[in-house]
């Protein structure tokens, strides 16, 4: 591993700002996962199981991308073969996010539009099977890209020093275009499914009354936020292609573009999940407030005893 010299002041400021933006969300997501693990109700309901999986995926993604961004801003280059496992995991969790979103939308659709069949369809066992399928589907592309890279790339390319970003696994232009096109088509299909769920829940909200109408309207707003999250995921997918083009001309501009994209799309899209459930879902919000208050009371009691 070697380090390329850079302006230490700018490097320190950039890395520090990244931590300021990333780690509050990492802490919040970790706290929510802790609450999820402690409440049996959350571990048995399909919607919360999918939400817990979404939080885990976001946590892995934020930690890995934060490491990659810090390495880039520190001008650290490492052997490409050590970057490949990191890039594969980032690629898998990136694909997991929209698939988990569509699973959560389908669960809300079943709960609101087919309430009598909801408990029979949305079981915890099926939720775990869906999560397994999500990981299998999300891992296909990274493994295919890795296989093609190992089979076609030269030994010199595999042993070179580089910055860690997924595009090192798809050096061929046609491969990049095909991968990007396939991913965009997948996101369009997911968007169509989400719009379908939104329209059906909207129609259910208009036809419902009383508590059912309130539940349908809340589900409608939840799916609206999921659609926003999917739009951010789509923008995030396009960012590496822009960064790869910029990197060929100027490494400093590339780092600026990568930094802005990371803050604007990667972090923002991961902040929507805590917003949707952590603060809008009454049951999870109550559990969060209870847990935080208990922790604060424990800390206050310990402080009083020590004094």
Short mmCIF file of C-alpha atoms in Angstrom, two decimals:
data_model
loop_
_atom_site.label_atom_id
_atom_site.label_comp_id
_atom_site.label_asym_id
_atom_site.label_seq_id
_atom_site.Cartn_x
_atom_site.Cartn_y
_atom_site.Cartn_z
CA UNK A 1 0.00 0.00 0.00
CA UNK A 2 1.31 3.46 -0.79
CA UNK A 3 0.19 7.00 -0.13
CA UNK A 4 0.08 9.80 -2.70
CA UNK A 5 0.90 13.19 -1.24
CA UNK A 6 -1.84 15.83 -1.16
CA UNK A 7 -2.75 19.08 0.55
CA UNK A 8 -3.05 17.94 4.20
CA UNK A 9 -5.48 20.75 5.16
CA UNK A 10 -7.97 19.99 2.38
CA UNK A 11 -7.60 16.27 2.99
CA UNK A 12 -8.32 16.66 6.71
CA UNK A 13 -11.36 18.90 6.12
CA UNK A 14 -12.84 16.54 3.51
CA UNK A 15 -12.40 13.44 5.64
CA UNK A 16 -13.77 15.21 8.74
CA UNK A 17 -16.86 16.46 6.91
CA UNK A 18 -17.51 12.97 5.59
CA UNK A 19 -17.50 11.59 9.13
CA UNK A 20 -19.81 14.37 10.33
CA UNK A 21 -22.39 13.44 7.69
CA UNK A 22 -22.01 9.64 7.81
CA UNK A 23 -21.65 8.64 11.45
CA UNK A 24 -24.84 10.23 12.85
CA UNK A 25 -26.77 8.03 10.41
CA UNK A 26 -24.60 5.02 11.27
CA UNK A 27 -25.33 5.60 14.96
CA UNK A 28 -29.08 6.04 14.32
CA UNK A 29 -29.28 2.89 12.18
CA UNK A 30 -27.27 0.89 14.73
CA UNK A 31 -29.60 2.12 17.51
CA UNK A 32 -32.65 1.09 15.50
CA UNK A 33 -31.16 -2.35 14.81
CA UNK A 34 -30.54 -2.73 18.53
CA UNK A 35 -34.17 -1.87 19.28
CA UNK A 36 -35.30 -4.25 16.54
CA UNK A 37 -33.30 -7.10 18.10
CA UNK A 38 -34.74 -6.49 21.59
CA UNK A 39 -38.46 -6.44 20.69
CA UNK A 40 -40.01 -9.79 19.78
CA UNK A 41 -42.90 -8.02 18.06
CA UNK A 42 -40.53 -6.55 15.48
CA UNK A 43 -38.85 -9.91 14.87
CA UNK A 44 -42.14 -11.65 14.06
CA UNK A 45 -43.94 -9.09 11.88
CA UNK A 46 -43.10 -9.15 8.17
CA UNK A 47 -42.94 -5.39 7.69
CA UNK A 48 -40.47 -4.97 10.55
CA UNK A 49 -38.36 -7.95 9.47
CA UNK A 50 -37.99 -6.33 6.04
CA UNK A 51 -37.29 -3.00 7.70
CA UNK A 52 -34.59 -4.58 9.88
CA UNK A 53 -33.01 -6.06 6.77
CA UNK A 54 -33.14 -2.65 5.09
CA UNK A 55 -31.36 -1.11 8.09
CA UNK A 56 -28.67 -3.80 8.05
CA UNK A 57 -28.06 -3.28 4.32
CA UNK A 58 -27.84 0.50 4.82
CA UNK A 59 -25.41 0.07 7.72
CA UNK A 60 -23.08 -2.17 5.70
CA UNK A 61 -23.28 0.18 2.72
CA UNK A 62 -22.53 3.34 4.74
CA UNK A 63 -19.58 1.77 6.57
CA UNK A 64 -17.99 0.33 3.41
CA UNK A 65 -18.51 3.44 1.27
CA UNK A 66 -17.22 5.63 4.08
CA UNK A 67 -14.02 3.56 4.16
CA UNK A 68 -13.69 3.83 0.37
CA UNK A 69 -14.30 7.59 0.34
CA UNK A 70 -11.82 8.16 3.18
CA UNK A 71 -9.18 6.11 1.33
CA UNK A 72 -9.80 8.09 -1.86
CA UNK A 73 -9.58 11.45 -0.10
CA UNK A 74 -6.43 10.30 1.66
CA UNK A 75 -5.02 9.37 -1.78
CA UNK A 76 -4.45 5.79 -0.67
CA UNK A 77 -4.17 3.25 -3.46
CA UNK A 78 -4.13 -0.50 -2.79
CA UNK A 79 -3.71 -3.62 -4.95
CA UNK A 80 -6.75 -4.25 -7.09
CA UNK A 81 -7.17 -7.85 -5.91
CA UNK A 82 -7.81 -6.56 -2.35
CA UNK A 83 -10.44 -4.12 -3.66
CA UNK A 84 -12.45 -6.81 -5.45
CA UNK A 85 -14.13 -8.35 -2.32
CA UNK A 86 -15.01 -4.86 -1.02
CA UNK A 87 -16.44 -3.84 -4.40
CA UNK A 88 -18.44 -7.06 -4.66
CA UNK A 89 -20.02 -6.53 -1.24
CA UNK A 90 -20.79 -2.88 -2.06
CA UNK A 91 -22.36 -3.98 -5.35
CA UNK A 92 -24.48 -6.59 -3.58
CA UNK A 93 -25.81 -4.27 -0.85
CA UNK A 94 -26.44 -1.55 -3.45
CA UNK A 95 -28.69 -3.96 -5.35
CA UNK A 96 -30.30 -5.17 -2.11
CA UNK A 97 -31.69 -1.71 -1.32
CA UNK A 98 -34.23 -1.33 -4.18
CA UNK A 99 -35.23 -5.01 -3.97
CA UNK A 100 -35.96 -4.63 -0.25
CA UNK A 101 -37.93 -1.46 -0.98
CA UNK A 102 -40.18 -3.26 -3.48
CA UNK A 103 -40.69 -6.13 -0.99
CA UNK A 104 -41.79 -3.61 1.65
CA UNK A 105 -44.16 -1.96 -0.83
CA UNK A 106 -45.71 -5.31 -1.73
CA UNK A 107 -46.19 -6.07 1.96
CA UNK A 108 -48.08 -2.79 2.42
CA UNK A 109 -50.15 -3.54 -0.67
CA UNK A 110 -51.17 -6.94 0.74
CA UNK A 111 -51.89 -5.46 4.19
CA UNK A 112 -54.16 -2.70 2.87
CA UNK A 113 -55.71 -4.18 -0.26
CA UNK A 114 -56.04 -7.79 0.99
CA UNK A 115 -56.41 -7.41 4.78
CA UNK A 116 -58.20 -10.75 5.28
CA UNK A 117 -55.35 -12.66 3.64
CA UNK A 118 -52.52 -10.55 5.04
CA UNK A 119 -51.66 -12.77 8.01
CA UNK A 120 -51.72 -15.89 5.84
CA UNK A 121 -49.50 -14.36 3.13
CA UNK A 122 -47.12 -12.20 5.18
CA UNK A 123 -45.49 -14.65 7.57
CA UNK A 124 -42.07 -14.32 9.19
CA UNK A 125 -40.88 -17.48 7.40
CA UNK A 126 -41.81 -16.03 4.01
CA UNK A 127 -40.13 -12.76 4.93
CA UNK A 128 -36.87 -14.62 5.60
CA UNK A 129 -37.21 -16.49 2.31
CA UNK A 130 -37.72 -13.16 0.52
CA UNK A 131 -34.58 -11.78 2.16
CA UNK A 132 -32.64 -14.87 1.05
CA UNK A 133 -33.90 -14.39 -2.52
CA UNK A 134 -32.93 -10.70 -2.39
CA UNK A 135 -29.35 -11.59 -1.46
CA UNK A 136 -29.14 -14.29 -4.14
CA UNK A 137 -30.42 -11.91 -6.85
CA UNK A 138 -28.19 -9.07 -5.59
CA UNK A 139 -25.08 -11.27 -5.64
CA UNK A 140 -25.48 -12.48 -9.23
CA UNK A 141 -24.09 -9.34 -10.89
CA UNK A 142 -21.00 -8.96 -8.65
CA UNK A 143 -20.07 -12.64 -9.08
CA UNK A 144 -20.58 -12.48 -12.85
CA UNK A 145 -18.47 -9.30 -13.05
CA UNK A 146 -15.75 -10.90 -10.92
CA UNK A 147 -15.73 -14.04 -13.06
CA UNK A 148 -15.47 -12.02 -16.30
CA UNK A 149 -12.72 -9.84 -14.81
CA UNK A 150 -10.62 -12.80 -13.66
CA UNK A 151 -11.05 -14.57 -17.01
CA UNK A 152 -10.31 -11.58 -19.27
CA UNK A 153 -8.05 -9.18 -17.36
CA UNK A 154 -4.27 -9.40 -17.61
CA UNK A 155 -2.06 -10.24 -14.64
CA UNK A 156 -0.65 -6.71 -14.76
CA UNK A 157 -4.14 -5.23 -14.45
CA UNK A 158 -5.04 -7.44 -11.48
CA UNK A 159 -1.82 -6.54 -9.65
CA UNK A 160 -1.95 -2.78 -10.23
CA UNK A 161 -2.51 -0.21 -7.47
CA UNK A 162 -5.85 1.58 -7.65
CA UNK A 163 -8.57 3.49 -5.82
CA UNK A 164 -11.42 1.24 -4.69
CA UNK A 165 -14.53 1.81 -6.81
CA UNK A 166 -16.76 -0.73 -8.52
CA UNK A 167 -15.76 0.33 -12.05
CA UNK A 168 -12.38 -1.39 -11.64
CA UNK A 169 -14.32 -4.67 -11.99
CA UNK A 170 -15.82 -3.65 -15.34
CA UNK A 171 -12.94 -2.08 -17.31
CA UNK A 172 -14.48 -2.84 -20.72
CA UNK A 173 -16.79 -0.13 -22.12
CA UNK A 174 -19.33 -2.61 -23.48
CA UNK A 175 -19.44 -4.45 -20.16
CA UNK A 176 -20.04 -1.16 -18.34
CA UNK A 177 -22.83 -0.19 -20.74
CA UNK A 178 -24.52 -3.61 -20.51
CA UNK A 179 -24.33 -3.66 -16.72
CA UNK A 180 -25.70 -0.12 -16.41
CA UNK A 181 -28.52 -0.81 -18.89
CA UNK A 182 -29.50 -4.01 -17.07
CA UNK A 183 -29.56 -2.22 -13.72
CA UNK A 184 -31.65 0.67 -15.06
CA UNK A 185 -34.16 -1.77 -16.62
CA UNK A 186 -34.41 -3.52 -13.25
CA UNK A 187 -35.05 -0.23 -11.46
CA UNK A 188 -37.73 0.71 -14.02
CA UNK A 189 -39.50 -2.61 -13.38
CA UNK A 190 -39.30 -1.97 -9.63
CA UNK A 191 -40.66 1.55 -10.13
CA UNK A 192 -43.62 0.16 -12.12
CA UNK A 193 -44.39 -2.26 -9.27
CA UNK A 194 -44.23 0.56 -6.72
CA UNK A 195 -46.46 2.83 -8.79
CA UNK A 196 -48.95 -0.05 -9.11
CA UNK A 197 -48.92 -0.50 -5.32
CA UNK A 198 -49.35 3.25 -4.84
CA UNK A 199 -52.35 3.43 -7.21
CA UNK A 200 -54.05 0.40 -5.64
CA UNK A 201 -53.55 1.76 -2.11
CA UNK A 202 -54.81 5.18 -3.28
CA UNK A 203 -57.99 3.56 -4.62
CA UNK A 204 -58.34 1.61 -1.36
CA UNK A 205 -57.96 4.85 0.61
CA UNK A 206 -60.73 6.52 -1.39
CA UNK A 207 -63.08 3.59 -0.89
CA UNK A 208 -62.29 3.05 2.80
CA UNK A 209 -63.71 4.84 5.83
CA UNK A 210 -62.69 5.42 9.44
CA UNK A 211 -59.59 3.59 10.66
CA UNK A 212 -59.19 1.76 7.35
CA UNK A 213 -59.04 5.06 5.50
CA UNK A 214 -56.43 6.36 7.92
CA UNK A 215 -54.32 3.20 7.52
CA UNK A 216 -54.58 3.32 3.72
CA UNK A 217 -53.60 7.00 3.62
CA UNK A 218 -50.58 6.29 5.83
CA UNK A 219 -49.56 3.40 3.58
CA UNK A 220 -49.90 5.68 0.58
CA UNK A 221 -47.51 8.23 2.12
CA UNK A 222 -45.08 5.44 3.06
CA UNK A 223 -44.93 4.19 -0.53
CA UNK A 224 -44.45 7.79 -1.73
CA UNK A 225 -41.30 7.93 0.41
CA UNK A 226 -40.22 4.54 -0.95
CA UNK A 227 -40.57 5.90 -4.50
CA UNK A 228 -38.40 8.88 -3.51
CA UNK A 229 -35.85 6.45 -2.10
CA UNK A 230 -35.90 4.48 -5.35
CA UNK A 231 -35.32 7.67 -7.39
CA UNK A 232 -32.29 8.42 -5.21
CA UNK A 233 -31.05 4.84 -5.72
CA UNK A 234 -31.39 5.32 -9.49
CA UNK A 235 -29.35 8.54 -9.33
CA UNK A 236 -26.79 6.75 -7.17
CA UNK A 237 -26.41 4.02 -9.82
CA UNK A 238 -25.67 6.63 -12.49
CA UNK A 239 -23.04 8.43 -10.39
CA UNK A 240 -20.15 5.93 -10.86
CA UNK A 241 -20.39 6.25 -14.65
CA UNK A 242 -20.09 10.03 -14.37
CA UNK A 243 -17.21 9.65 -11.90
CA UNK A 244 -15.38 7.21 -14.19
CA UNK A 245 -15.47 9.73 -17.05
CA UNK A 246 -14.30 12.60 -14.83
CA UNK A 247 -11.49 10.47 -13.36
CA UNK A 248 -9.90 10.12 -16.81
CA UNK A 249 -9.39 13.90 -17.00
CA UNK A 250 -8.65 15.21 -13.50
CA UNK A 251 -8.29 13.28 -10.25
CA UNK A 252 -9.05 16.36 -8.11
CA UNK A 253 -12.33 17.07 -9.90
CA UNK A 254 -13.14 13.36 -9.65
CA UNK A 255 -12.74 13.47 -5.86
CA UNK A 256 -15.01 16.53 -5.63
CA UNK A 257 -17.69 14.91 -7.81
CA UNK A 258 -17.44 11.65 -5.86
CA UNK A 259 -17.76 13.53 -2.58
CA UNK A 260 -20.85 15.49 -3.70
CA UNK A 261 -22.50 12.34 -5.10
CA UNK A 262 -21.76 10.45 -1.91
CA UNK A 263 -23.42 13.10 0.26
CA UNK A 264 -26.31 13.94 -2.08
CA UNK A 265 -27.39 10.44 -3.10
CA UNK A 266 -25.72 7.67 -1.08
CA UNK A 267 -26.33 9.16 2.37
CA UNK A 268 -29.69 10.76 1.51
CA UNK A 269 -31.16 7.54 0.10
CA UNK A 270 -30.07 5.69 3.26
CA UNK A 271 -31.60 8.37 5.49
CA UNK A 272 -35.11 7.75 4.13
CA UNK A 273 -35.52 4.35 5.87
CA UNK A 274 -35.02 5.75 9.40
CA UNK A 275 -37.36 8.60 8.45
CA UNK A 276 -40.09 6.26 7.16
CA UNK A 277 -40.19 3.87 10.13
CA UNK A 278 -38.11 5.35 12.92
CA UNK A 279 -40.09 8.57 13.15
CA UNK A 280 -43.35 7.90 11.24
CA UNK A 281 -44.18 4.40 12.46
CA UNK A 282 -45.93 4.81 15.80
CA UNK A 283 -44.90 1.45 17.25
CA UNK A 284 -41.22 1.79 16.35
CA UNK A 285 -41.13 5.45 17.38
CA UNK A 286 -42.58 4.57 20.80
CA UNK A 287 -39.97 1.83 21.25
CA UNK A 288 -37.18 4.26 20.32
CA UNK A 289 -38.35 6.90 22.80
CA UNK A 290 -38.71 4.26 25.55
CA UNK A 291 -35.24 2.84 24.91
CA UNK A 292 -33.57 6.28 24.81
CA UNK A 293 -35.29 7.38 28.01
CA UNK A 294 -34.31 4.17 29.80
CA UNK A 295 -30.69 4.63 28.74
CA UNK A 296 -30.69 8.27 29.85
CA UNK A 297 -32.23 7.35 33.22
CA UNK A 298 -29.61 4.61 33.70
CA UNK A 299 -26.79 7.04 32.91
CA UNK A 300 -28.27 9.66 35.26
CA UNK A 301 -28.59 7.11 38.11
CA UNK A 302 -24.99 5.99 37.65
CA UNK A 303 -23.83 9.61 37.67
CA UNK A 304 -25.71 10.34 40.91
CA UNK A 305 -24.27 7.22 42.59
CA UNK A 306 -20.73 8.16 41.59
CA UNK A 307 -21.11 11.71 42.91
#
